[in-house]
Tab-separated table of C-alpha atoms in Angstrom:
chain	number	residue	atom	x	y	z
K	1	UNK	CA	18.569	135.741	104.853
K	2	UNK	CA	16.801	135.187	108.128
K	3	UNK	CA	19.744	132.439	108.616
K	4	UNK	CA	22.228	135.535	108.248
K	5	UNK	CA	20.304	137.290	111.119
K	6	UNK	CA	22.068	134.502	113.777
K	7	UNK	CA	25.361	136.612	113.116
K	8	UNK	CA	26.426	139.374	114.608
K	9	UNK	CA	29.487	141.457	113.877
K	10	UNK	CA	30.490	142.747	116.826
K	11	UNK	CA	30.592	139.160	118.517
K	12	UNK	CA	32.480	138.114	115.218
K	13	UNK	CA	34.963	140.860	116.414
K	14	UNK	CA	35.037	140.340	119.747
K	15	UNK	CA	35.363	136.521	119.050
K	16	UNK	CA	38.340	137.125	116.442
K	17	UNK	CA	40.027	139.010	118.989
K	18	UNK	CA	39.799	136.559	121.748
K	19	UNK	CA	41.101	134.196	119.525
K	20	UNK	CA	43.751	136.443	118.374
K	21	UNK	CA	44.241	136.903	122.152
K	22	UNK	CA	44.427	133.345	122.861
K	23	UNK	CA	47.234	132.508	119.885
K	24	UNK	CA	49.525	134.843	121.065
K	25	UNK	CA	49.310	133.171	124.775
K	26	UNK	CA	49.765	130.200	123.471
K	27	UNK	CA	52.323	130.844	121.234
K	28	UNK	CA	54.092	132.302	124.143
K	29	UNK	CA	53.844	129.852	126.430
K	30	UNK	CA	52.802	126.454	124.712
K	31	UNK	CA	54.352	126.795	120.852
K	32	UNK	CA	56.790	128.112	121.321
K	33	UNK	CA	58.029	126.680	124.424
K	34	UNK	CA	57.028	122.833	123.356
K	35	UNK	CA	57.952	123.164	120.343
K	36	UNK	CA	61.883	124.045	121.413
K	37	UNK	CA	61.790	121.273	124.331
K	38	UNK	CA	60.627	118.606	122.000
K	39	UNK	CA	63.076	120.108	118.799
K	40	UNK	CA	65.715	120.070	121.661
K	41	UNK	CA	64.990	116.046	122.745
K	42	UNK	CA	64.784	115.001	119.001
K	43	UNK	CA	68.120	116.778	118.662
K	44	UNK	CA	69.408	115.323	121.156
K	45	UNK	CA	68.150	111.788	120.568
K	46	UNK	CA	69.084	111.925	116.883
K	47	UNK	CA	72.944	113.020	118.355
K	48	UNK	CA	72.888	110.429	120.905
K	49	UNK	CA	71.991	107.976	118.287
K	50	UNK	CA	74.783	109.177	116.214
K	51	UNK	CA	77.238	108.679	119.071
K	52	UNK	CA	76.086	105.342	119.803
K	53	UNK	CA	76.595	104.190	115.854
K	54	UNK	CA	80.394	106.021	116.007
K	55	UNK	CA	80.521	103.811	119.420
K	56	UNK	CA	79.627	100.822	117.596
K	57	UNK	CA	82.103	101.523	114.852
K	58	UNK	CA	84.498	102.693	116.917
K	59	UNK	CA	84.262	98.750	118.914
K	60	UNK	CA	83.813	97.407	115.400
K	61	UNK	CA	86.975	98.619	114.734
K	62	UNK	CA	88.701	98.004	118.117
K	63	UNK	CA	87.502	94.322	117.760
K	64	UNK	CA	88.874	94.231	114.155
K	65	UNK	CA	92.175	95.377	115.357
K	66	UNK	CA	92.196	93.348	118.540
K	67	UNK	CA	91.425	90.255	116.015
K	68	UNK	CA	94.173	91.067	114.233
K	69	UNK	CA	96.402	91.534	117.335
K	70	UNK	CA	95.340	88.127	118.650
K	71	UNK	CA	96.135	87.035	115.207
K	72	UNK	CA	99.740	88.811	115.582
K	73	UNK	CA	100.170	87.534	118.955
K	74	UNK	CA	99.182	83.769	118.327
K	75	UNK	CA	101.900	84.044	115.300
K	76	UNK	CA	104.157	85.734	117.280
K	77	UNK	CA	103.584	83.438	120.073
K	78	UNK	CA	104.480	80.101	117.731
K	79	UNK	CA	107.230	81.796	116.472
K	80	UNK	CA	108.579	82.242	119.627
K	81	UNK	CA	107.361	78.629	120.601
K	82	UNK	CA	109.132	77.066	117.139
K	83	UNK	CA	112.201	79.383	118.317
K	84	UNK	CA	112.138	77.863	121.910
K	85	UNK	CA	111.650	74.622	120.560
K	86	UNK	CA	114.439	74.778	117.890
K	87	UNK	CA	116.849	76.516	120.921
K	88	UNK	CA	115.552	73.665	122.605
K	89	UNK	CA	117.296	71.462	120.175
K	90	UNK	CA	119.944	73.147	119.547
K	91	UNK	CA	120.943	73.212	123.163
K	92	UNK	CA	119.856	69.505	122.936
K	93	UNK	CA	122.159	68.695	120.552
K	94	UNK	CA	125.181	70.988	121.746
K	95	UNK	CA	125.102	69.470	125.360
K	96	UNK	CA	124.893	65.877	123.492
K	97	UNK	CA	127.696	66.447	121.263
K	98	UNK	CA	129.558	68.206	124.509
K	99	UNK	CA	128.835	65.143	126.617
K	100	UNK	CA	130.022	62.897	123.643
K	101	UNK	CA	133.325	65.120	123.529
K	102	UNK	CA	133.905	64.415	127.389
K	103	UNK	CA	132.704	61.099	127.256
K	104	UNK	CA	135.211	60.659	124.214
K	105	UNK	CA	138.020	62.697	126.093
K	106	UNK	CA	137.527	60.689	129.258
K	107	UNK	CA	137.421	57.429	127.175
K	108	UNK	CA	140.821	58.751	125.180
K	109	UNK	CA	142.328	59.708	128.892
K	110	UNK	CA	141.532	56.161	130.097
K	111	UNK	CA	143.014	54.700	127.020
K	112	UNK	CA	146.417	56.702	127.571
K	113	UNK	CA	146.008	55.792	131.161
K	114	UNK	CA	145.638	52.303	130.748
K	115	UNK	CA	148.370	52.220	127.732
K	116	UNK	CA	150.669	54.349	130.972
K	117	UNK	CA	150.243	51.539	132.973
K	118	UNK	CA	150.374	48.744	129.816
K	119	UNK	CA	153.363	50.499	129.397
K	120	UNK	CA	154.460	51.122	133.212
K	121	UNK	CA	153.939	47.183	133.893
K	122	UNK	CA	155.661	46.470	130.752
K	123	UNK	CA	158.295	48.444	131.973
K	124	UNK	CA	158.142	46.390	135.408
K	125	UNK	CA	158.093	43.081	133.473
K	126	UNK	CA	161.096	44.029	131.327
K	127	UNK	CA	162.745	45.272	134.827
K	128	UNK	CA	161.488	41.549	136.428
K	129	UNK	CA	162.756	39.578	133.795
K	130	UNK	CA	165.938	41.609	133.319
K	131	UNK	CA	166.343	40.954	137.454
K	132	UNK	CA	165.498	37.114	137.105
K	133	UNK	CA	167.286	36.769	133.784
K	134	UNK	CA	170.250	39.011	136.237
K	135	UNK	CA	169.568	36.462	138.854
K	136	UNK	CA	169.447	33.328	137.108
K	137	UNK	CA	172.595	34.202	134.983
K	138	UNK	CA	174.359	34.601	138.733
K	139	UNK	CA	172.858	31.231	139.439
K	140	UNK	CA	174.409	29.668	136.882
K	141	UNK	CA	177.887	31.360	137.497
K	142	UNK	CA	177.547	30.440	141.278
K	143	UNK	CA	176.407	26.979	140.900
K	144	UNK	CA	177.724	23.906	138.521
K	145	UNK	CA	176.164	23.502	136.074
K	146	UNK	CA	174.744	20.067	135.177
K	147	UNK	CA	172.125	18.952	132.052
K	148	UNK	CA	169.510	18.086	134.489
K	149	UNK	CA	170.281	21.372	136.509
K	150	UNK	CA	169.971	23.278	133.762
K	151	UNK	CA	166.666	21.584	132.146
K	152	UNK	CA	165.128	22.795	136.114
K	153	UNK	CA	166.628	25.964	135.777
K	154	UNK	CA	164.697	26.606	132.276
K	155	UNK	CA	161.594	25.758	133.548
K	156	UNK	CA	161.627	27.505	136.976
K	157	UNK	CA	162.469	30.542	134.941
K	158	UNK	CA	159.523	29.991	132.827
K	159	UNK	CA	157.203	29.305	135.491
K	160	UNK	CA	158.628	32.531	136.934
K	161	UNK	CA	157.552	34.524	133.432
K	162	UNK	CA	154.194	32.499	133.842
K	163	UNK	CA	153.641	34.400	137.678
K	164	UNK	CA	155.275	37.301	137.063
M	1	UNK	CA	23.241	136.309	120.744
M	2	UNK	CA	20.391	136.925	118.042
M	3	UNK	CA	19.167	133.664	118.128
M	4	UNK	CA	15.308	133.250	117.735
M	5	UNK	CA	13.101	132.419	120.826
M	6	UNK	CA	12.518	128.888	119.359
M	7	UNK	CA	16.155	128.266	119.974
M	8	UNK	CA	16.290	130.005	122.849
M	9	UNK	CA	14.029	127.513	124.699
M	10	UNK	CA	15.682	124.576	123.590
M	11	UNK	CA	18.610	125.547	125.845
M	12	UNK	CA	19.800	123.955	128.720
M	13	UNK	CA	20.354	126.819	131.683
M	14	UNK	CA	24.193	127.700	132.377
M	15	UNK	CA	25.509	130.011	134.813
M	16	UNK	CA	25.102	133.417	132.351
M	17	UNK	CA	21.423	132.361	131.677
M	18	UNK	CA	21.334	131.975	135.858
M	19	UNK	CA	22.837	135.468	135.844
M	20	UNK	CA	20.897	137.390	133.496
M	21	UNK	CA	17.810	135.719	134.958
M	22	UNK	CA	18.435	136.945	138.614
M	23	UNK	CA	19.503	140.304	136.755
M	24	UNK	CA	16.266	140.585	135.005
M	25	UNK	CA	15.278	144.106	133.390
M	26	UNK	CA	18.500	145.132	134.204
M	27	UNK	CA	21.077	146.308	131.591
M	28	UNK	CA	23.678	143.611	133.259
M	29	UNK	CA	20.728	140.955	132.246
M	30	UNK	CA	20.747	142.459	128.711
M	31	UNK	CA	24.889	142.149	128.293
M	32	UNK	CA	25.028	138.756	129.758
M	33	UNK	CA	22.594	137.437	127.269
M	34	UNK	CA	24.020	139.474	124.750
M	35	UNK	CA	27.737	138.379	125.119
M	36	UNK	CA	27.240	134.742	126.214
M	37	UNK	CA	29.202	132.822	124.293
M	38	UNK	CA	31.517	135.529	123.883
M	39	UNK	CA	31.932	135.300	128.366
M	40	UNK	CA	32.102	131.090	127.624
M	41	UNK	CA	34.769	131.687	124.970
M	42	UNK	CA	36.518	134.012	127.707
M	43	UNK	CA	36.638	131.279	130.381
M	44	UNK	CA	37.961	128.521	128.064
M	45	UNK	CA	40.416	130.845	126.824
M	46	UNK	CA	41.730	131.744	130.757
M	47	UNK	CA	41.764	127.881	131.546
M	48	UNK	CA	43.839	127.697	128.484
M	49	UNK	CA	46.421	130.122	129.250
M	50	UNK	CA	46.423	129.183	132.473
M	51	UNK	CA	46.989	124.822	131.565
M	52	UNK	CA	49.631	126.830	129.008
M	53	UNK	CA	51.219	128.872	131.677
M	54	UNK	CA	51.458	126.329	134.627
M	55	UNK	CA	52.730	123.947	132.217
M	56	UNK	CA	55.184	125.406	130.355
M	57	UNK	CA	56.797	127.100	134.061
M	58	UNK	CA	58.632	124.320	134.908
M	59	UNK	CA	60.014	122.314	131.940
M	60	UNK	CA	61.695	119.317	133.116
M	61	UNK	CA	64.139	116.767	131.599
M	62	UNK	CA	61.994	113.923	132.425
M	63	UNK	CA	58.204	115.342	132.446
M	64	UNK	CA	55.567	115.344	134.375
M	65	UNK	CA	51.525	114.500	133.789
M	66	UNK	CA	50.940	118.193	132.602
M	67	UNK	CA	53.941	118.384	130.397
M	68	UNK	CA	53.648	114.886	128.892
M	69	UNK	CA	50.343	116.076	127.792
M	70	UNK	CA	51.544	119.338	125.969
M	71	UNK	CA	54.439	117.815	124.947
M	72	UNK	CA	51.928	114.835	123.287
M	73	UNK	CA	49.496	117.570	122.284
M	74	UNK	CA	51.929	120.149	120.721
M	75	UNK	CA	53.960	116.587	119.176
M	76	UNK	CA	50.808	115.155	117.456
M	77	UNK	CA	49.294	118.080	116.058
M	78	UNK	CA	53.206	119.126	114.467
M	79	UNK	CA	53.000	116.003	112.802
M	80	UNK	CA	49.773	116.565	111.982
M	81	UNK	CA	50.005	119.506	110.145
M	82	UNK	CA	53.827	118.685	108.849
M	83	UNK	CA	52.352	115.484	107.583
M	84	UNK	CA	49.712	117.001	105.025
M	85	UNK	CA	51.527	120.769	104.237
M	86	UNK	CA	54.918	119.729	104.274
M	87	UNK	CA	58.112	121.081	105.719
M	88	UNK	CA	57.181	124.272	105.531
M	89	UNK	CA	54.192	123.426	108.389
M	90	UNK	CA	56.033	124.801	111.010
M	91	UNK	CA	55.015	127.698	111.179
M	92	UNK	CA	51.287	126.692	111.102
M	93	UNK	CA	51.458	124.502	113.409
M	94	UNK	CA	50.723	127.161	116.569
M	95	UNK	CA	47.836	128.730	114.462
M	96	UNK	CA	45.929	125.321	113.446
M	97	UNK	CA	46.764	123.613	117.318
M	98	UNK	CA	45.244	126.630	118.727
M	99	UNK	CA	42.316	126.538	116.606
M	100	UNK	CA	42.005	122.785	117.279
M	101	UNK	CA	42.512	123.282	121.258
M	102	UNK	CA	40.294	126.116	120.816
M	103	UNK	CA	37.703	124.442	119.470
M	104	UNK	CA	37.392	121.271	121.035
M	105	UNK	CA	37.095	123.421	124.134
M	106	UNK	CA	34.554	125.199	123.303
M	107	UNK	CA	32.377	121.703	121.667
M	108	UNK	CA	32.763	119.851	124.910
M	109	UNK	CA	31.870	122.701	127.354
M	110	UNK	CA	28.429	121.897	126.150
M	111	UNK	CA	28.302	118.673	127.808
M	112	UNK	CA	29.723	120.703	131.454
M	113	UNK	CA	27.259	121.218	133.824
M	114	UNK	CA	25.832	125.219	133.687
M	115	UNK	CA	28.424	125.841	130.193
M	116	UNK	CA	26.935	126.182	126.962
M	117	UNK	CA	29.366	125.419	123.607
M	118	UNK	CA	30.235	129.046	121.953
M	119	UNK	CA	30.639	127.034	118.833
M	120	UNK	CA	26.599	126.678	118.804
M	121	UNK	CA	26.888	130.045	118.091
M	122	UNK	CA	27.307	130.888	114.240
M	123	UNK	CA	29.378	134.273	115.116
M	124	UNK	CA	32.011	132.192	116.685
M	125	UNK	CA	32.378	130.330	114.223
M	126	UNK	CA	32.360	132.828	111.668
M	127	UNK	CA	34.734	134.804	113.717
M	128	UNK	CA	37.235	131.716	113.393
M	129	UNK	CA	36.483	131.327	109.778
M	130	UNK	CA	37.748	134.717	109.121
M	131	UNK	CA	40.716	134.289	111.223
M	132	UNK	CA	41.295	131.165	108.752
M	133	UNK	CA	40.100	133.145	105.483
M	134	UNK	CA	42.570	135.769	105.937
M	135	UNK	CA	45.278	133.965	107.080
M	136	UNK	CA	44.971	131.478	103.877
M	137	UNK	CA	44.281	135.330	102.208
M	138	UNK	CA	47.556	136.551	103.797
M	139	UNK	CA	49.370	133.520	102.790
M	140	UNK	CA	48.593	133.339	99.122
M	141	UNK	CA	49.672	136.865	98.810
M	142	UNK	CA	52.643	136.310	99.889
M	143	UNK	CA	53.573	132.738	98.636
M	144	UNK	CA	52.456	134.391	94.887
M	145	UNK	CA	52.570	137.485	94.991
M	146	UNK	CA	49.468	139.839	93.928
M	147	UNK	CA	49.764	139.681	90.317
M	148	UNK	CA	50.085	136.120	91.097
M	149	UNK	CA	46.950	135.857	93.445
M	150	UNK	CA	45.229	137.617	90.414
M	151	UNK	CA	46.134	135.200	88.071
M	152	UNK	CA	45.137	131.950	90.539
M	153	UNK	CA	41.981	133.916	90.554
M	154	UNK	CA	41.573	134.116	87.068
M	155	UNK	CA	42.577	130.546	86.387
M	156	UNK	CA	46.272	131.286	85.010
M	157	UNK	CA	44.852	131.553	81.628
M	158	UNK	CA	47.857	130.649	79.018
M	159	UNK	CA	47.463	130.352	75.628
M	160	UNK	CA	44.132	130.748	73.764
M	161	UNK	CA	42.224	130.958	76.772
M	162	UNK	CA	44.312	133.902	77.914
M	163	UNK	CA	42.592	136.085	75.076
M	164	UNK	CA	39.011	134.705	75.661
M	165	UNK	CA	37.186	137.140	78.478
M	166	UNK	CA	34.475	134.483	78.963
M	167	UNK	CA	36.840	131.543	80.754
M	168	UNK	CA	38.980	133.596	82.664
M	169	UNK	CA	35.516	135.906	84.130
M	170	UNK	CA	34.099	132.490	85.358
M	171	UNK	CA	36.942	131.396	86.629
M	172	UNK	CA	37.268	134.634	88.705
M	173	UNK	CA	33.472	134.224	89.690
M	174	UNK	CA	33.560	130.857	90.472
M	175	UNK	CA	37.253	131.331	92.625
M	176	UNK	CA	34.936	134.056	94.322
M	177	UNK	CA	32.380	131.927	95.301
M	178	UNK	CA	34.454	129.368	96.644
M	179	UNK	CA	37.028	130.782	97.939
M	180	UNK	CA	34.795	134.100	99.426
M	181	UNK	CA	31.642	132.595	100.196
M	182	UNK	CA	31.356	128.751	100.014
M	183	UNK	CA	34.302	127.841	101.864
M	184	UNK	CA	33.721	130.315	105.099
M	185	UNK	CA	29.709	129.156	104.851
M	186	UNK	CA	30.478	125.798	104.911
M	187	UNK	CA	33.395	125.561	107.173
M	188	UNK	CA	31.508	127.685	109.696
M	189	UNK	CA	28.196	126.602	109.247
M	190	UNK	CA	28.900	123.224	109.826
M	191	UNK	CA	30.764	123.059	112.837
M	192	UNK	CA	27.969	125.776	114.074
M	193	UNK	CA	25.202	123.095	113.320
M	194	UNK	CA	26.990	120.220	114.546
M	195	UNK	CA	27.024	121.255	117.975
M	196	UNK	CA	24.185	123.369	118.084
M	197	UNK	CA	22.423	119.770	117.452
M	198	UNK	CA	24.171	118.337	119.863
M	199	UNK	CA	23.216	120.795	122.083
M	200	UNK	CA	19.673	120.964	121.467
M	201	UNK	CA	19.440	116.987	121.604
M	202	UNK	CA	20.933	117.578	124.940
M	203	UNK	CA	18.494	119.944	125.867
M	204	UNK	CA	15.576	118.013	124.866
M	205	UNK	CA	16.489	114.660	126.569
M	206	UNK	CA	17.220	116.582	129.516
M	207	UNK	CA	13.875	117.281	129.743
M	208	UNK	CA	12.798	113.599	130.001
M	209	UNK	CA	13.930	113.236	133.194
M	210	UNK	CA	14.860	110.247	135.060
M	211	UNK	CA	13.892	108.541	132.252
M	212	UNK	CA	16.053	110.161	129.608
M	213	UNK	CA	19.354	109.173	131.725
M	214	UNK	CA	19.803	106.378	129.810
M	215	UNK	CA	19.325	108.239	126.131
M	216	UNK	CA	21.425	111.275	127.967
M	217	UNK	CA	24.503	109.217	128.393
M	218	UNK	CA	24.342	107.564	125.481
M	219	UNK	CA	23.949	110.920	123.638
M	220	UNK	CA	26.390	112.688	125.875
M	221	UNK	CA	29.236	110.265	124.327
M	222	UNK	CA	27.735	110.480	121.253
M	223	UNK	CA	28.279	114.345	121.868
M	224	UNK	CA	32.014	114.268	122.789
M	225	UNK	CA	32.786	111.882	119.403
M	226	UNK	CA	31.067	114.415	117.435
M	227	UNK	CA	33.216	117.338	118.906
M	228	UNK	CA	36.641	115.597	118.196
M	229	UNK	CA	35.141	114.909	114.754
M	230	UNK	CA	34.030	118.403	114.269
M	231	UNK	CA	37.026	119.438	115.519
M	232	UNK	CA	39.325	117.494	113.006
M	233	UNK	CA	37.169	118.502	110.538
M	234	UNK	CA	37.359	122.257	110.715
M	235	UNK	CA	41.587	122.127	111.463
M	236	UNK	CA	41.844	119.316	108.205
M	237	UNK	CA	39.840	121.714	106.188
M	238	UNK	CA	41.967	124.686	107.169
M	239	UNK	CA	45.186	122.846	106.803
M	240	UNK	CA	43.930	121.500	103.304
M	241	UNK	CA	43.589	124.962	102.615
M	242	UNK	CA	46.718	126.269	103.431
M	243	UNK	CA	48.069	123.215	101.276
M	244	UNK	CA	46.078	124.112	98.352
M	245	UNK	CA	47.915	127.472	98.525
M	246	UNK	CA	51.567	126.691	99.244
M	247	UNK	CA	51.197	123.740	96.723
M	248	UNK	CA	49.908	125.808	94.157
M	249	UNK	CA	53.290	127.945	94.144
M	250	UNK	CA	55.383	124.810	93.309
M	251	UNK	CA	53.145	123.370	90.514
């Protein structure tokens, strides 16, 4: 009991008070305050956190696509490449076969060309020998004939046909 | 205030004792003495509101020294208190921070020069006990209800036990006890004794003089360790209490 005697009421009044006094302050300006600002940040931490992950996905799945664009283009690009290269041949092969058909054309025009003038000198030897066969006949009606005369008359006209 | 001379003497002087000593036979001498710890409870409360105020004025983005401390302060003891009650802590949290800020205040005022701790004073104590008693009171009531509160009192008797008188009366009795008388005694008494040991070892190496410095520093960190305990103490116990009560609805 004499322990009790160190308490006194109105100072456990007066005390509960201040202390009811000093809750609501702080809870005015500390709790309630501190409380919002660091709700707030944690908020806004935990939303900026969120954003980053849907930014990671989001280049996650721009890289995925972009790998499979690559992927697209690379195919598309040997396509193309195998299609240039096959054009290639094609164009190859059709300038070949069109330089064979001149070649052969120009080779075929030669030919008649050269048969033309085969023929055309043909022509000019028949012509020759029809003129020396023409002259030699008027030889022999202008001149007398004799055995030895006519033996050098043979031969001159084949040593003509040899020139001509 | 109605301390007995013996303790009286033990005390180191602080600017009331100054006061009421210049005041002598005077009623101001009288109230001074009277209300002492009641006038240091009144200053740490002011320099309270007024850290509270000038801090929470200008909330920044990116904070400064003052702020980083509430925000640190008002952070910890959330989680504190959220990490023993629960989700529901919340709303605890500004009663138990205040009583924590409160009272480690008012423990290491006793090591300022010409302050004296009001927690060496059993009233304040007491008076904080109460505030703790019937909020805890307030909260069972409404968390169960008074039939409820009854019934936690009684020891939910079920069964046989519910038709035996004998159980259920000691259970009410010994709820009484503890919940009435030991728990404010002990929660009050020994944060009152803590520092009012502290205080008084103070006191008495003070007297020593120059060759007591050595002892008084030693003691005087020995002093604020035991008011950060003392502290945690009394704001575990009361949280532990509240959890006792809000756990008891769910089992």
């Amino acid at each position: 009991m004499e322990l009790l005697k160190l308490l006194s009421a109105n100072e456990i009044v007066a005390q509960v008070i201040s202390f009811l006094l000093l809750l609501f302050i702080l809870r005015k300006f500390l709790w309630n305050k501190f409380t919002k600002v660091l709700d707030d940040r944690r908020d806004r931490v935990a939303s900026e956190l969120l954003k980053i992950e849907d930014a990671k996905a989001d280049v996650e799945r721009i890289k995925a696509d972009y790998n499979v664009k690559l992927d697209g283009i690379e195919k598309a690009a040997k396509e193309k490449m195998e299609e240039a290269i096959a054009e290639g041949r094609r164009i190859s092969e059709e300038l070949r076969q069109g330089a064979e058909r001149d070649g052969q054309k120009m080779i075929d025009s030669a030919k008649l060309a050269i048969e033309g003038e085969i023929s055309k000198a043909k022509d000019q030897l028949k012509d020759d020998i029809v003129d020396i066969t023409i002259g030699i006949a008027e030889k022999v009606i202008e001149e007398k004939l004799t055995e030895g005369a006519d033996k050098r008359i043979v031969e001159e006209f084949i040593k003509r046909i040899d020139r001509a | 205030m109605t301390e007995t001379a013996g303790e009286k003497a033990l005390e180191l002087p602080n600017i009331v004792t100054i006061l009421a000593e210049k005041a002598k036979g005077t009623p101001l001498s009288d109230f001074l003495l009277t209300w002492q710890s009641l006038i240091f409870s009144l200053i740490i409360i002011m320099l309270l509101s007024v850290i509270a105020y000038v801090a929470s004025r200008k909330i920044k983005e990116v904070p400064g020294r003052l702020q980083a401390a509430c925000e640190l302060f008002v952070g910890g003891v959330d989680d504190f208190v959220r990490g023993i009650i629960g989700d529901k802590a919340r709303i605890y949290t500004p009663f138990i921070g205040t009583l924590f800020i409160y009272i480690l205040f008012m423990n290491l005022s006793g090591i300022v020069p010409l302050m004296k701790s009001p927690t060496s004073n059993w009233s304040t104590t007491m008076a904080l006990t109460i505030c703790v008693m019937l909020y805890v009171f307030y909260v069972s009531i409404k968390e169960m209800g008074v039939i409820g509160y009854i019934d936690h009192l009684l020891g939910k008797p079920r069964g046989i036990i519910a038709f035996s008188v004998f159980i259920p009366l000691m259970m009410l009795v010994l709820h009484i006890v503890s919940d009435f008388i030991a728990r404010p005694l002990s929660l009050s008494l020994r944060l009152r004794s803590n520092i009012w040991g502290d205080d008084m070892l103070l006191a008495v190496l003070s007297g020593f003089g120059a060759k007591g410095i050595p002892l008084l520093l030693f003691n005087t960190f020995l002093v604020i360790l035991a008011s950060i305990v003392q502290t945690v103490v009394f704001c575990l116990l009361t949280t532990i209490y509240f959890t006792l009560v809000l756990t008891h609805e769910e089992t």
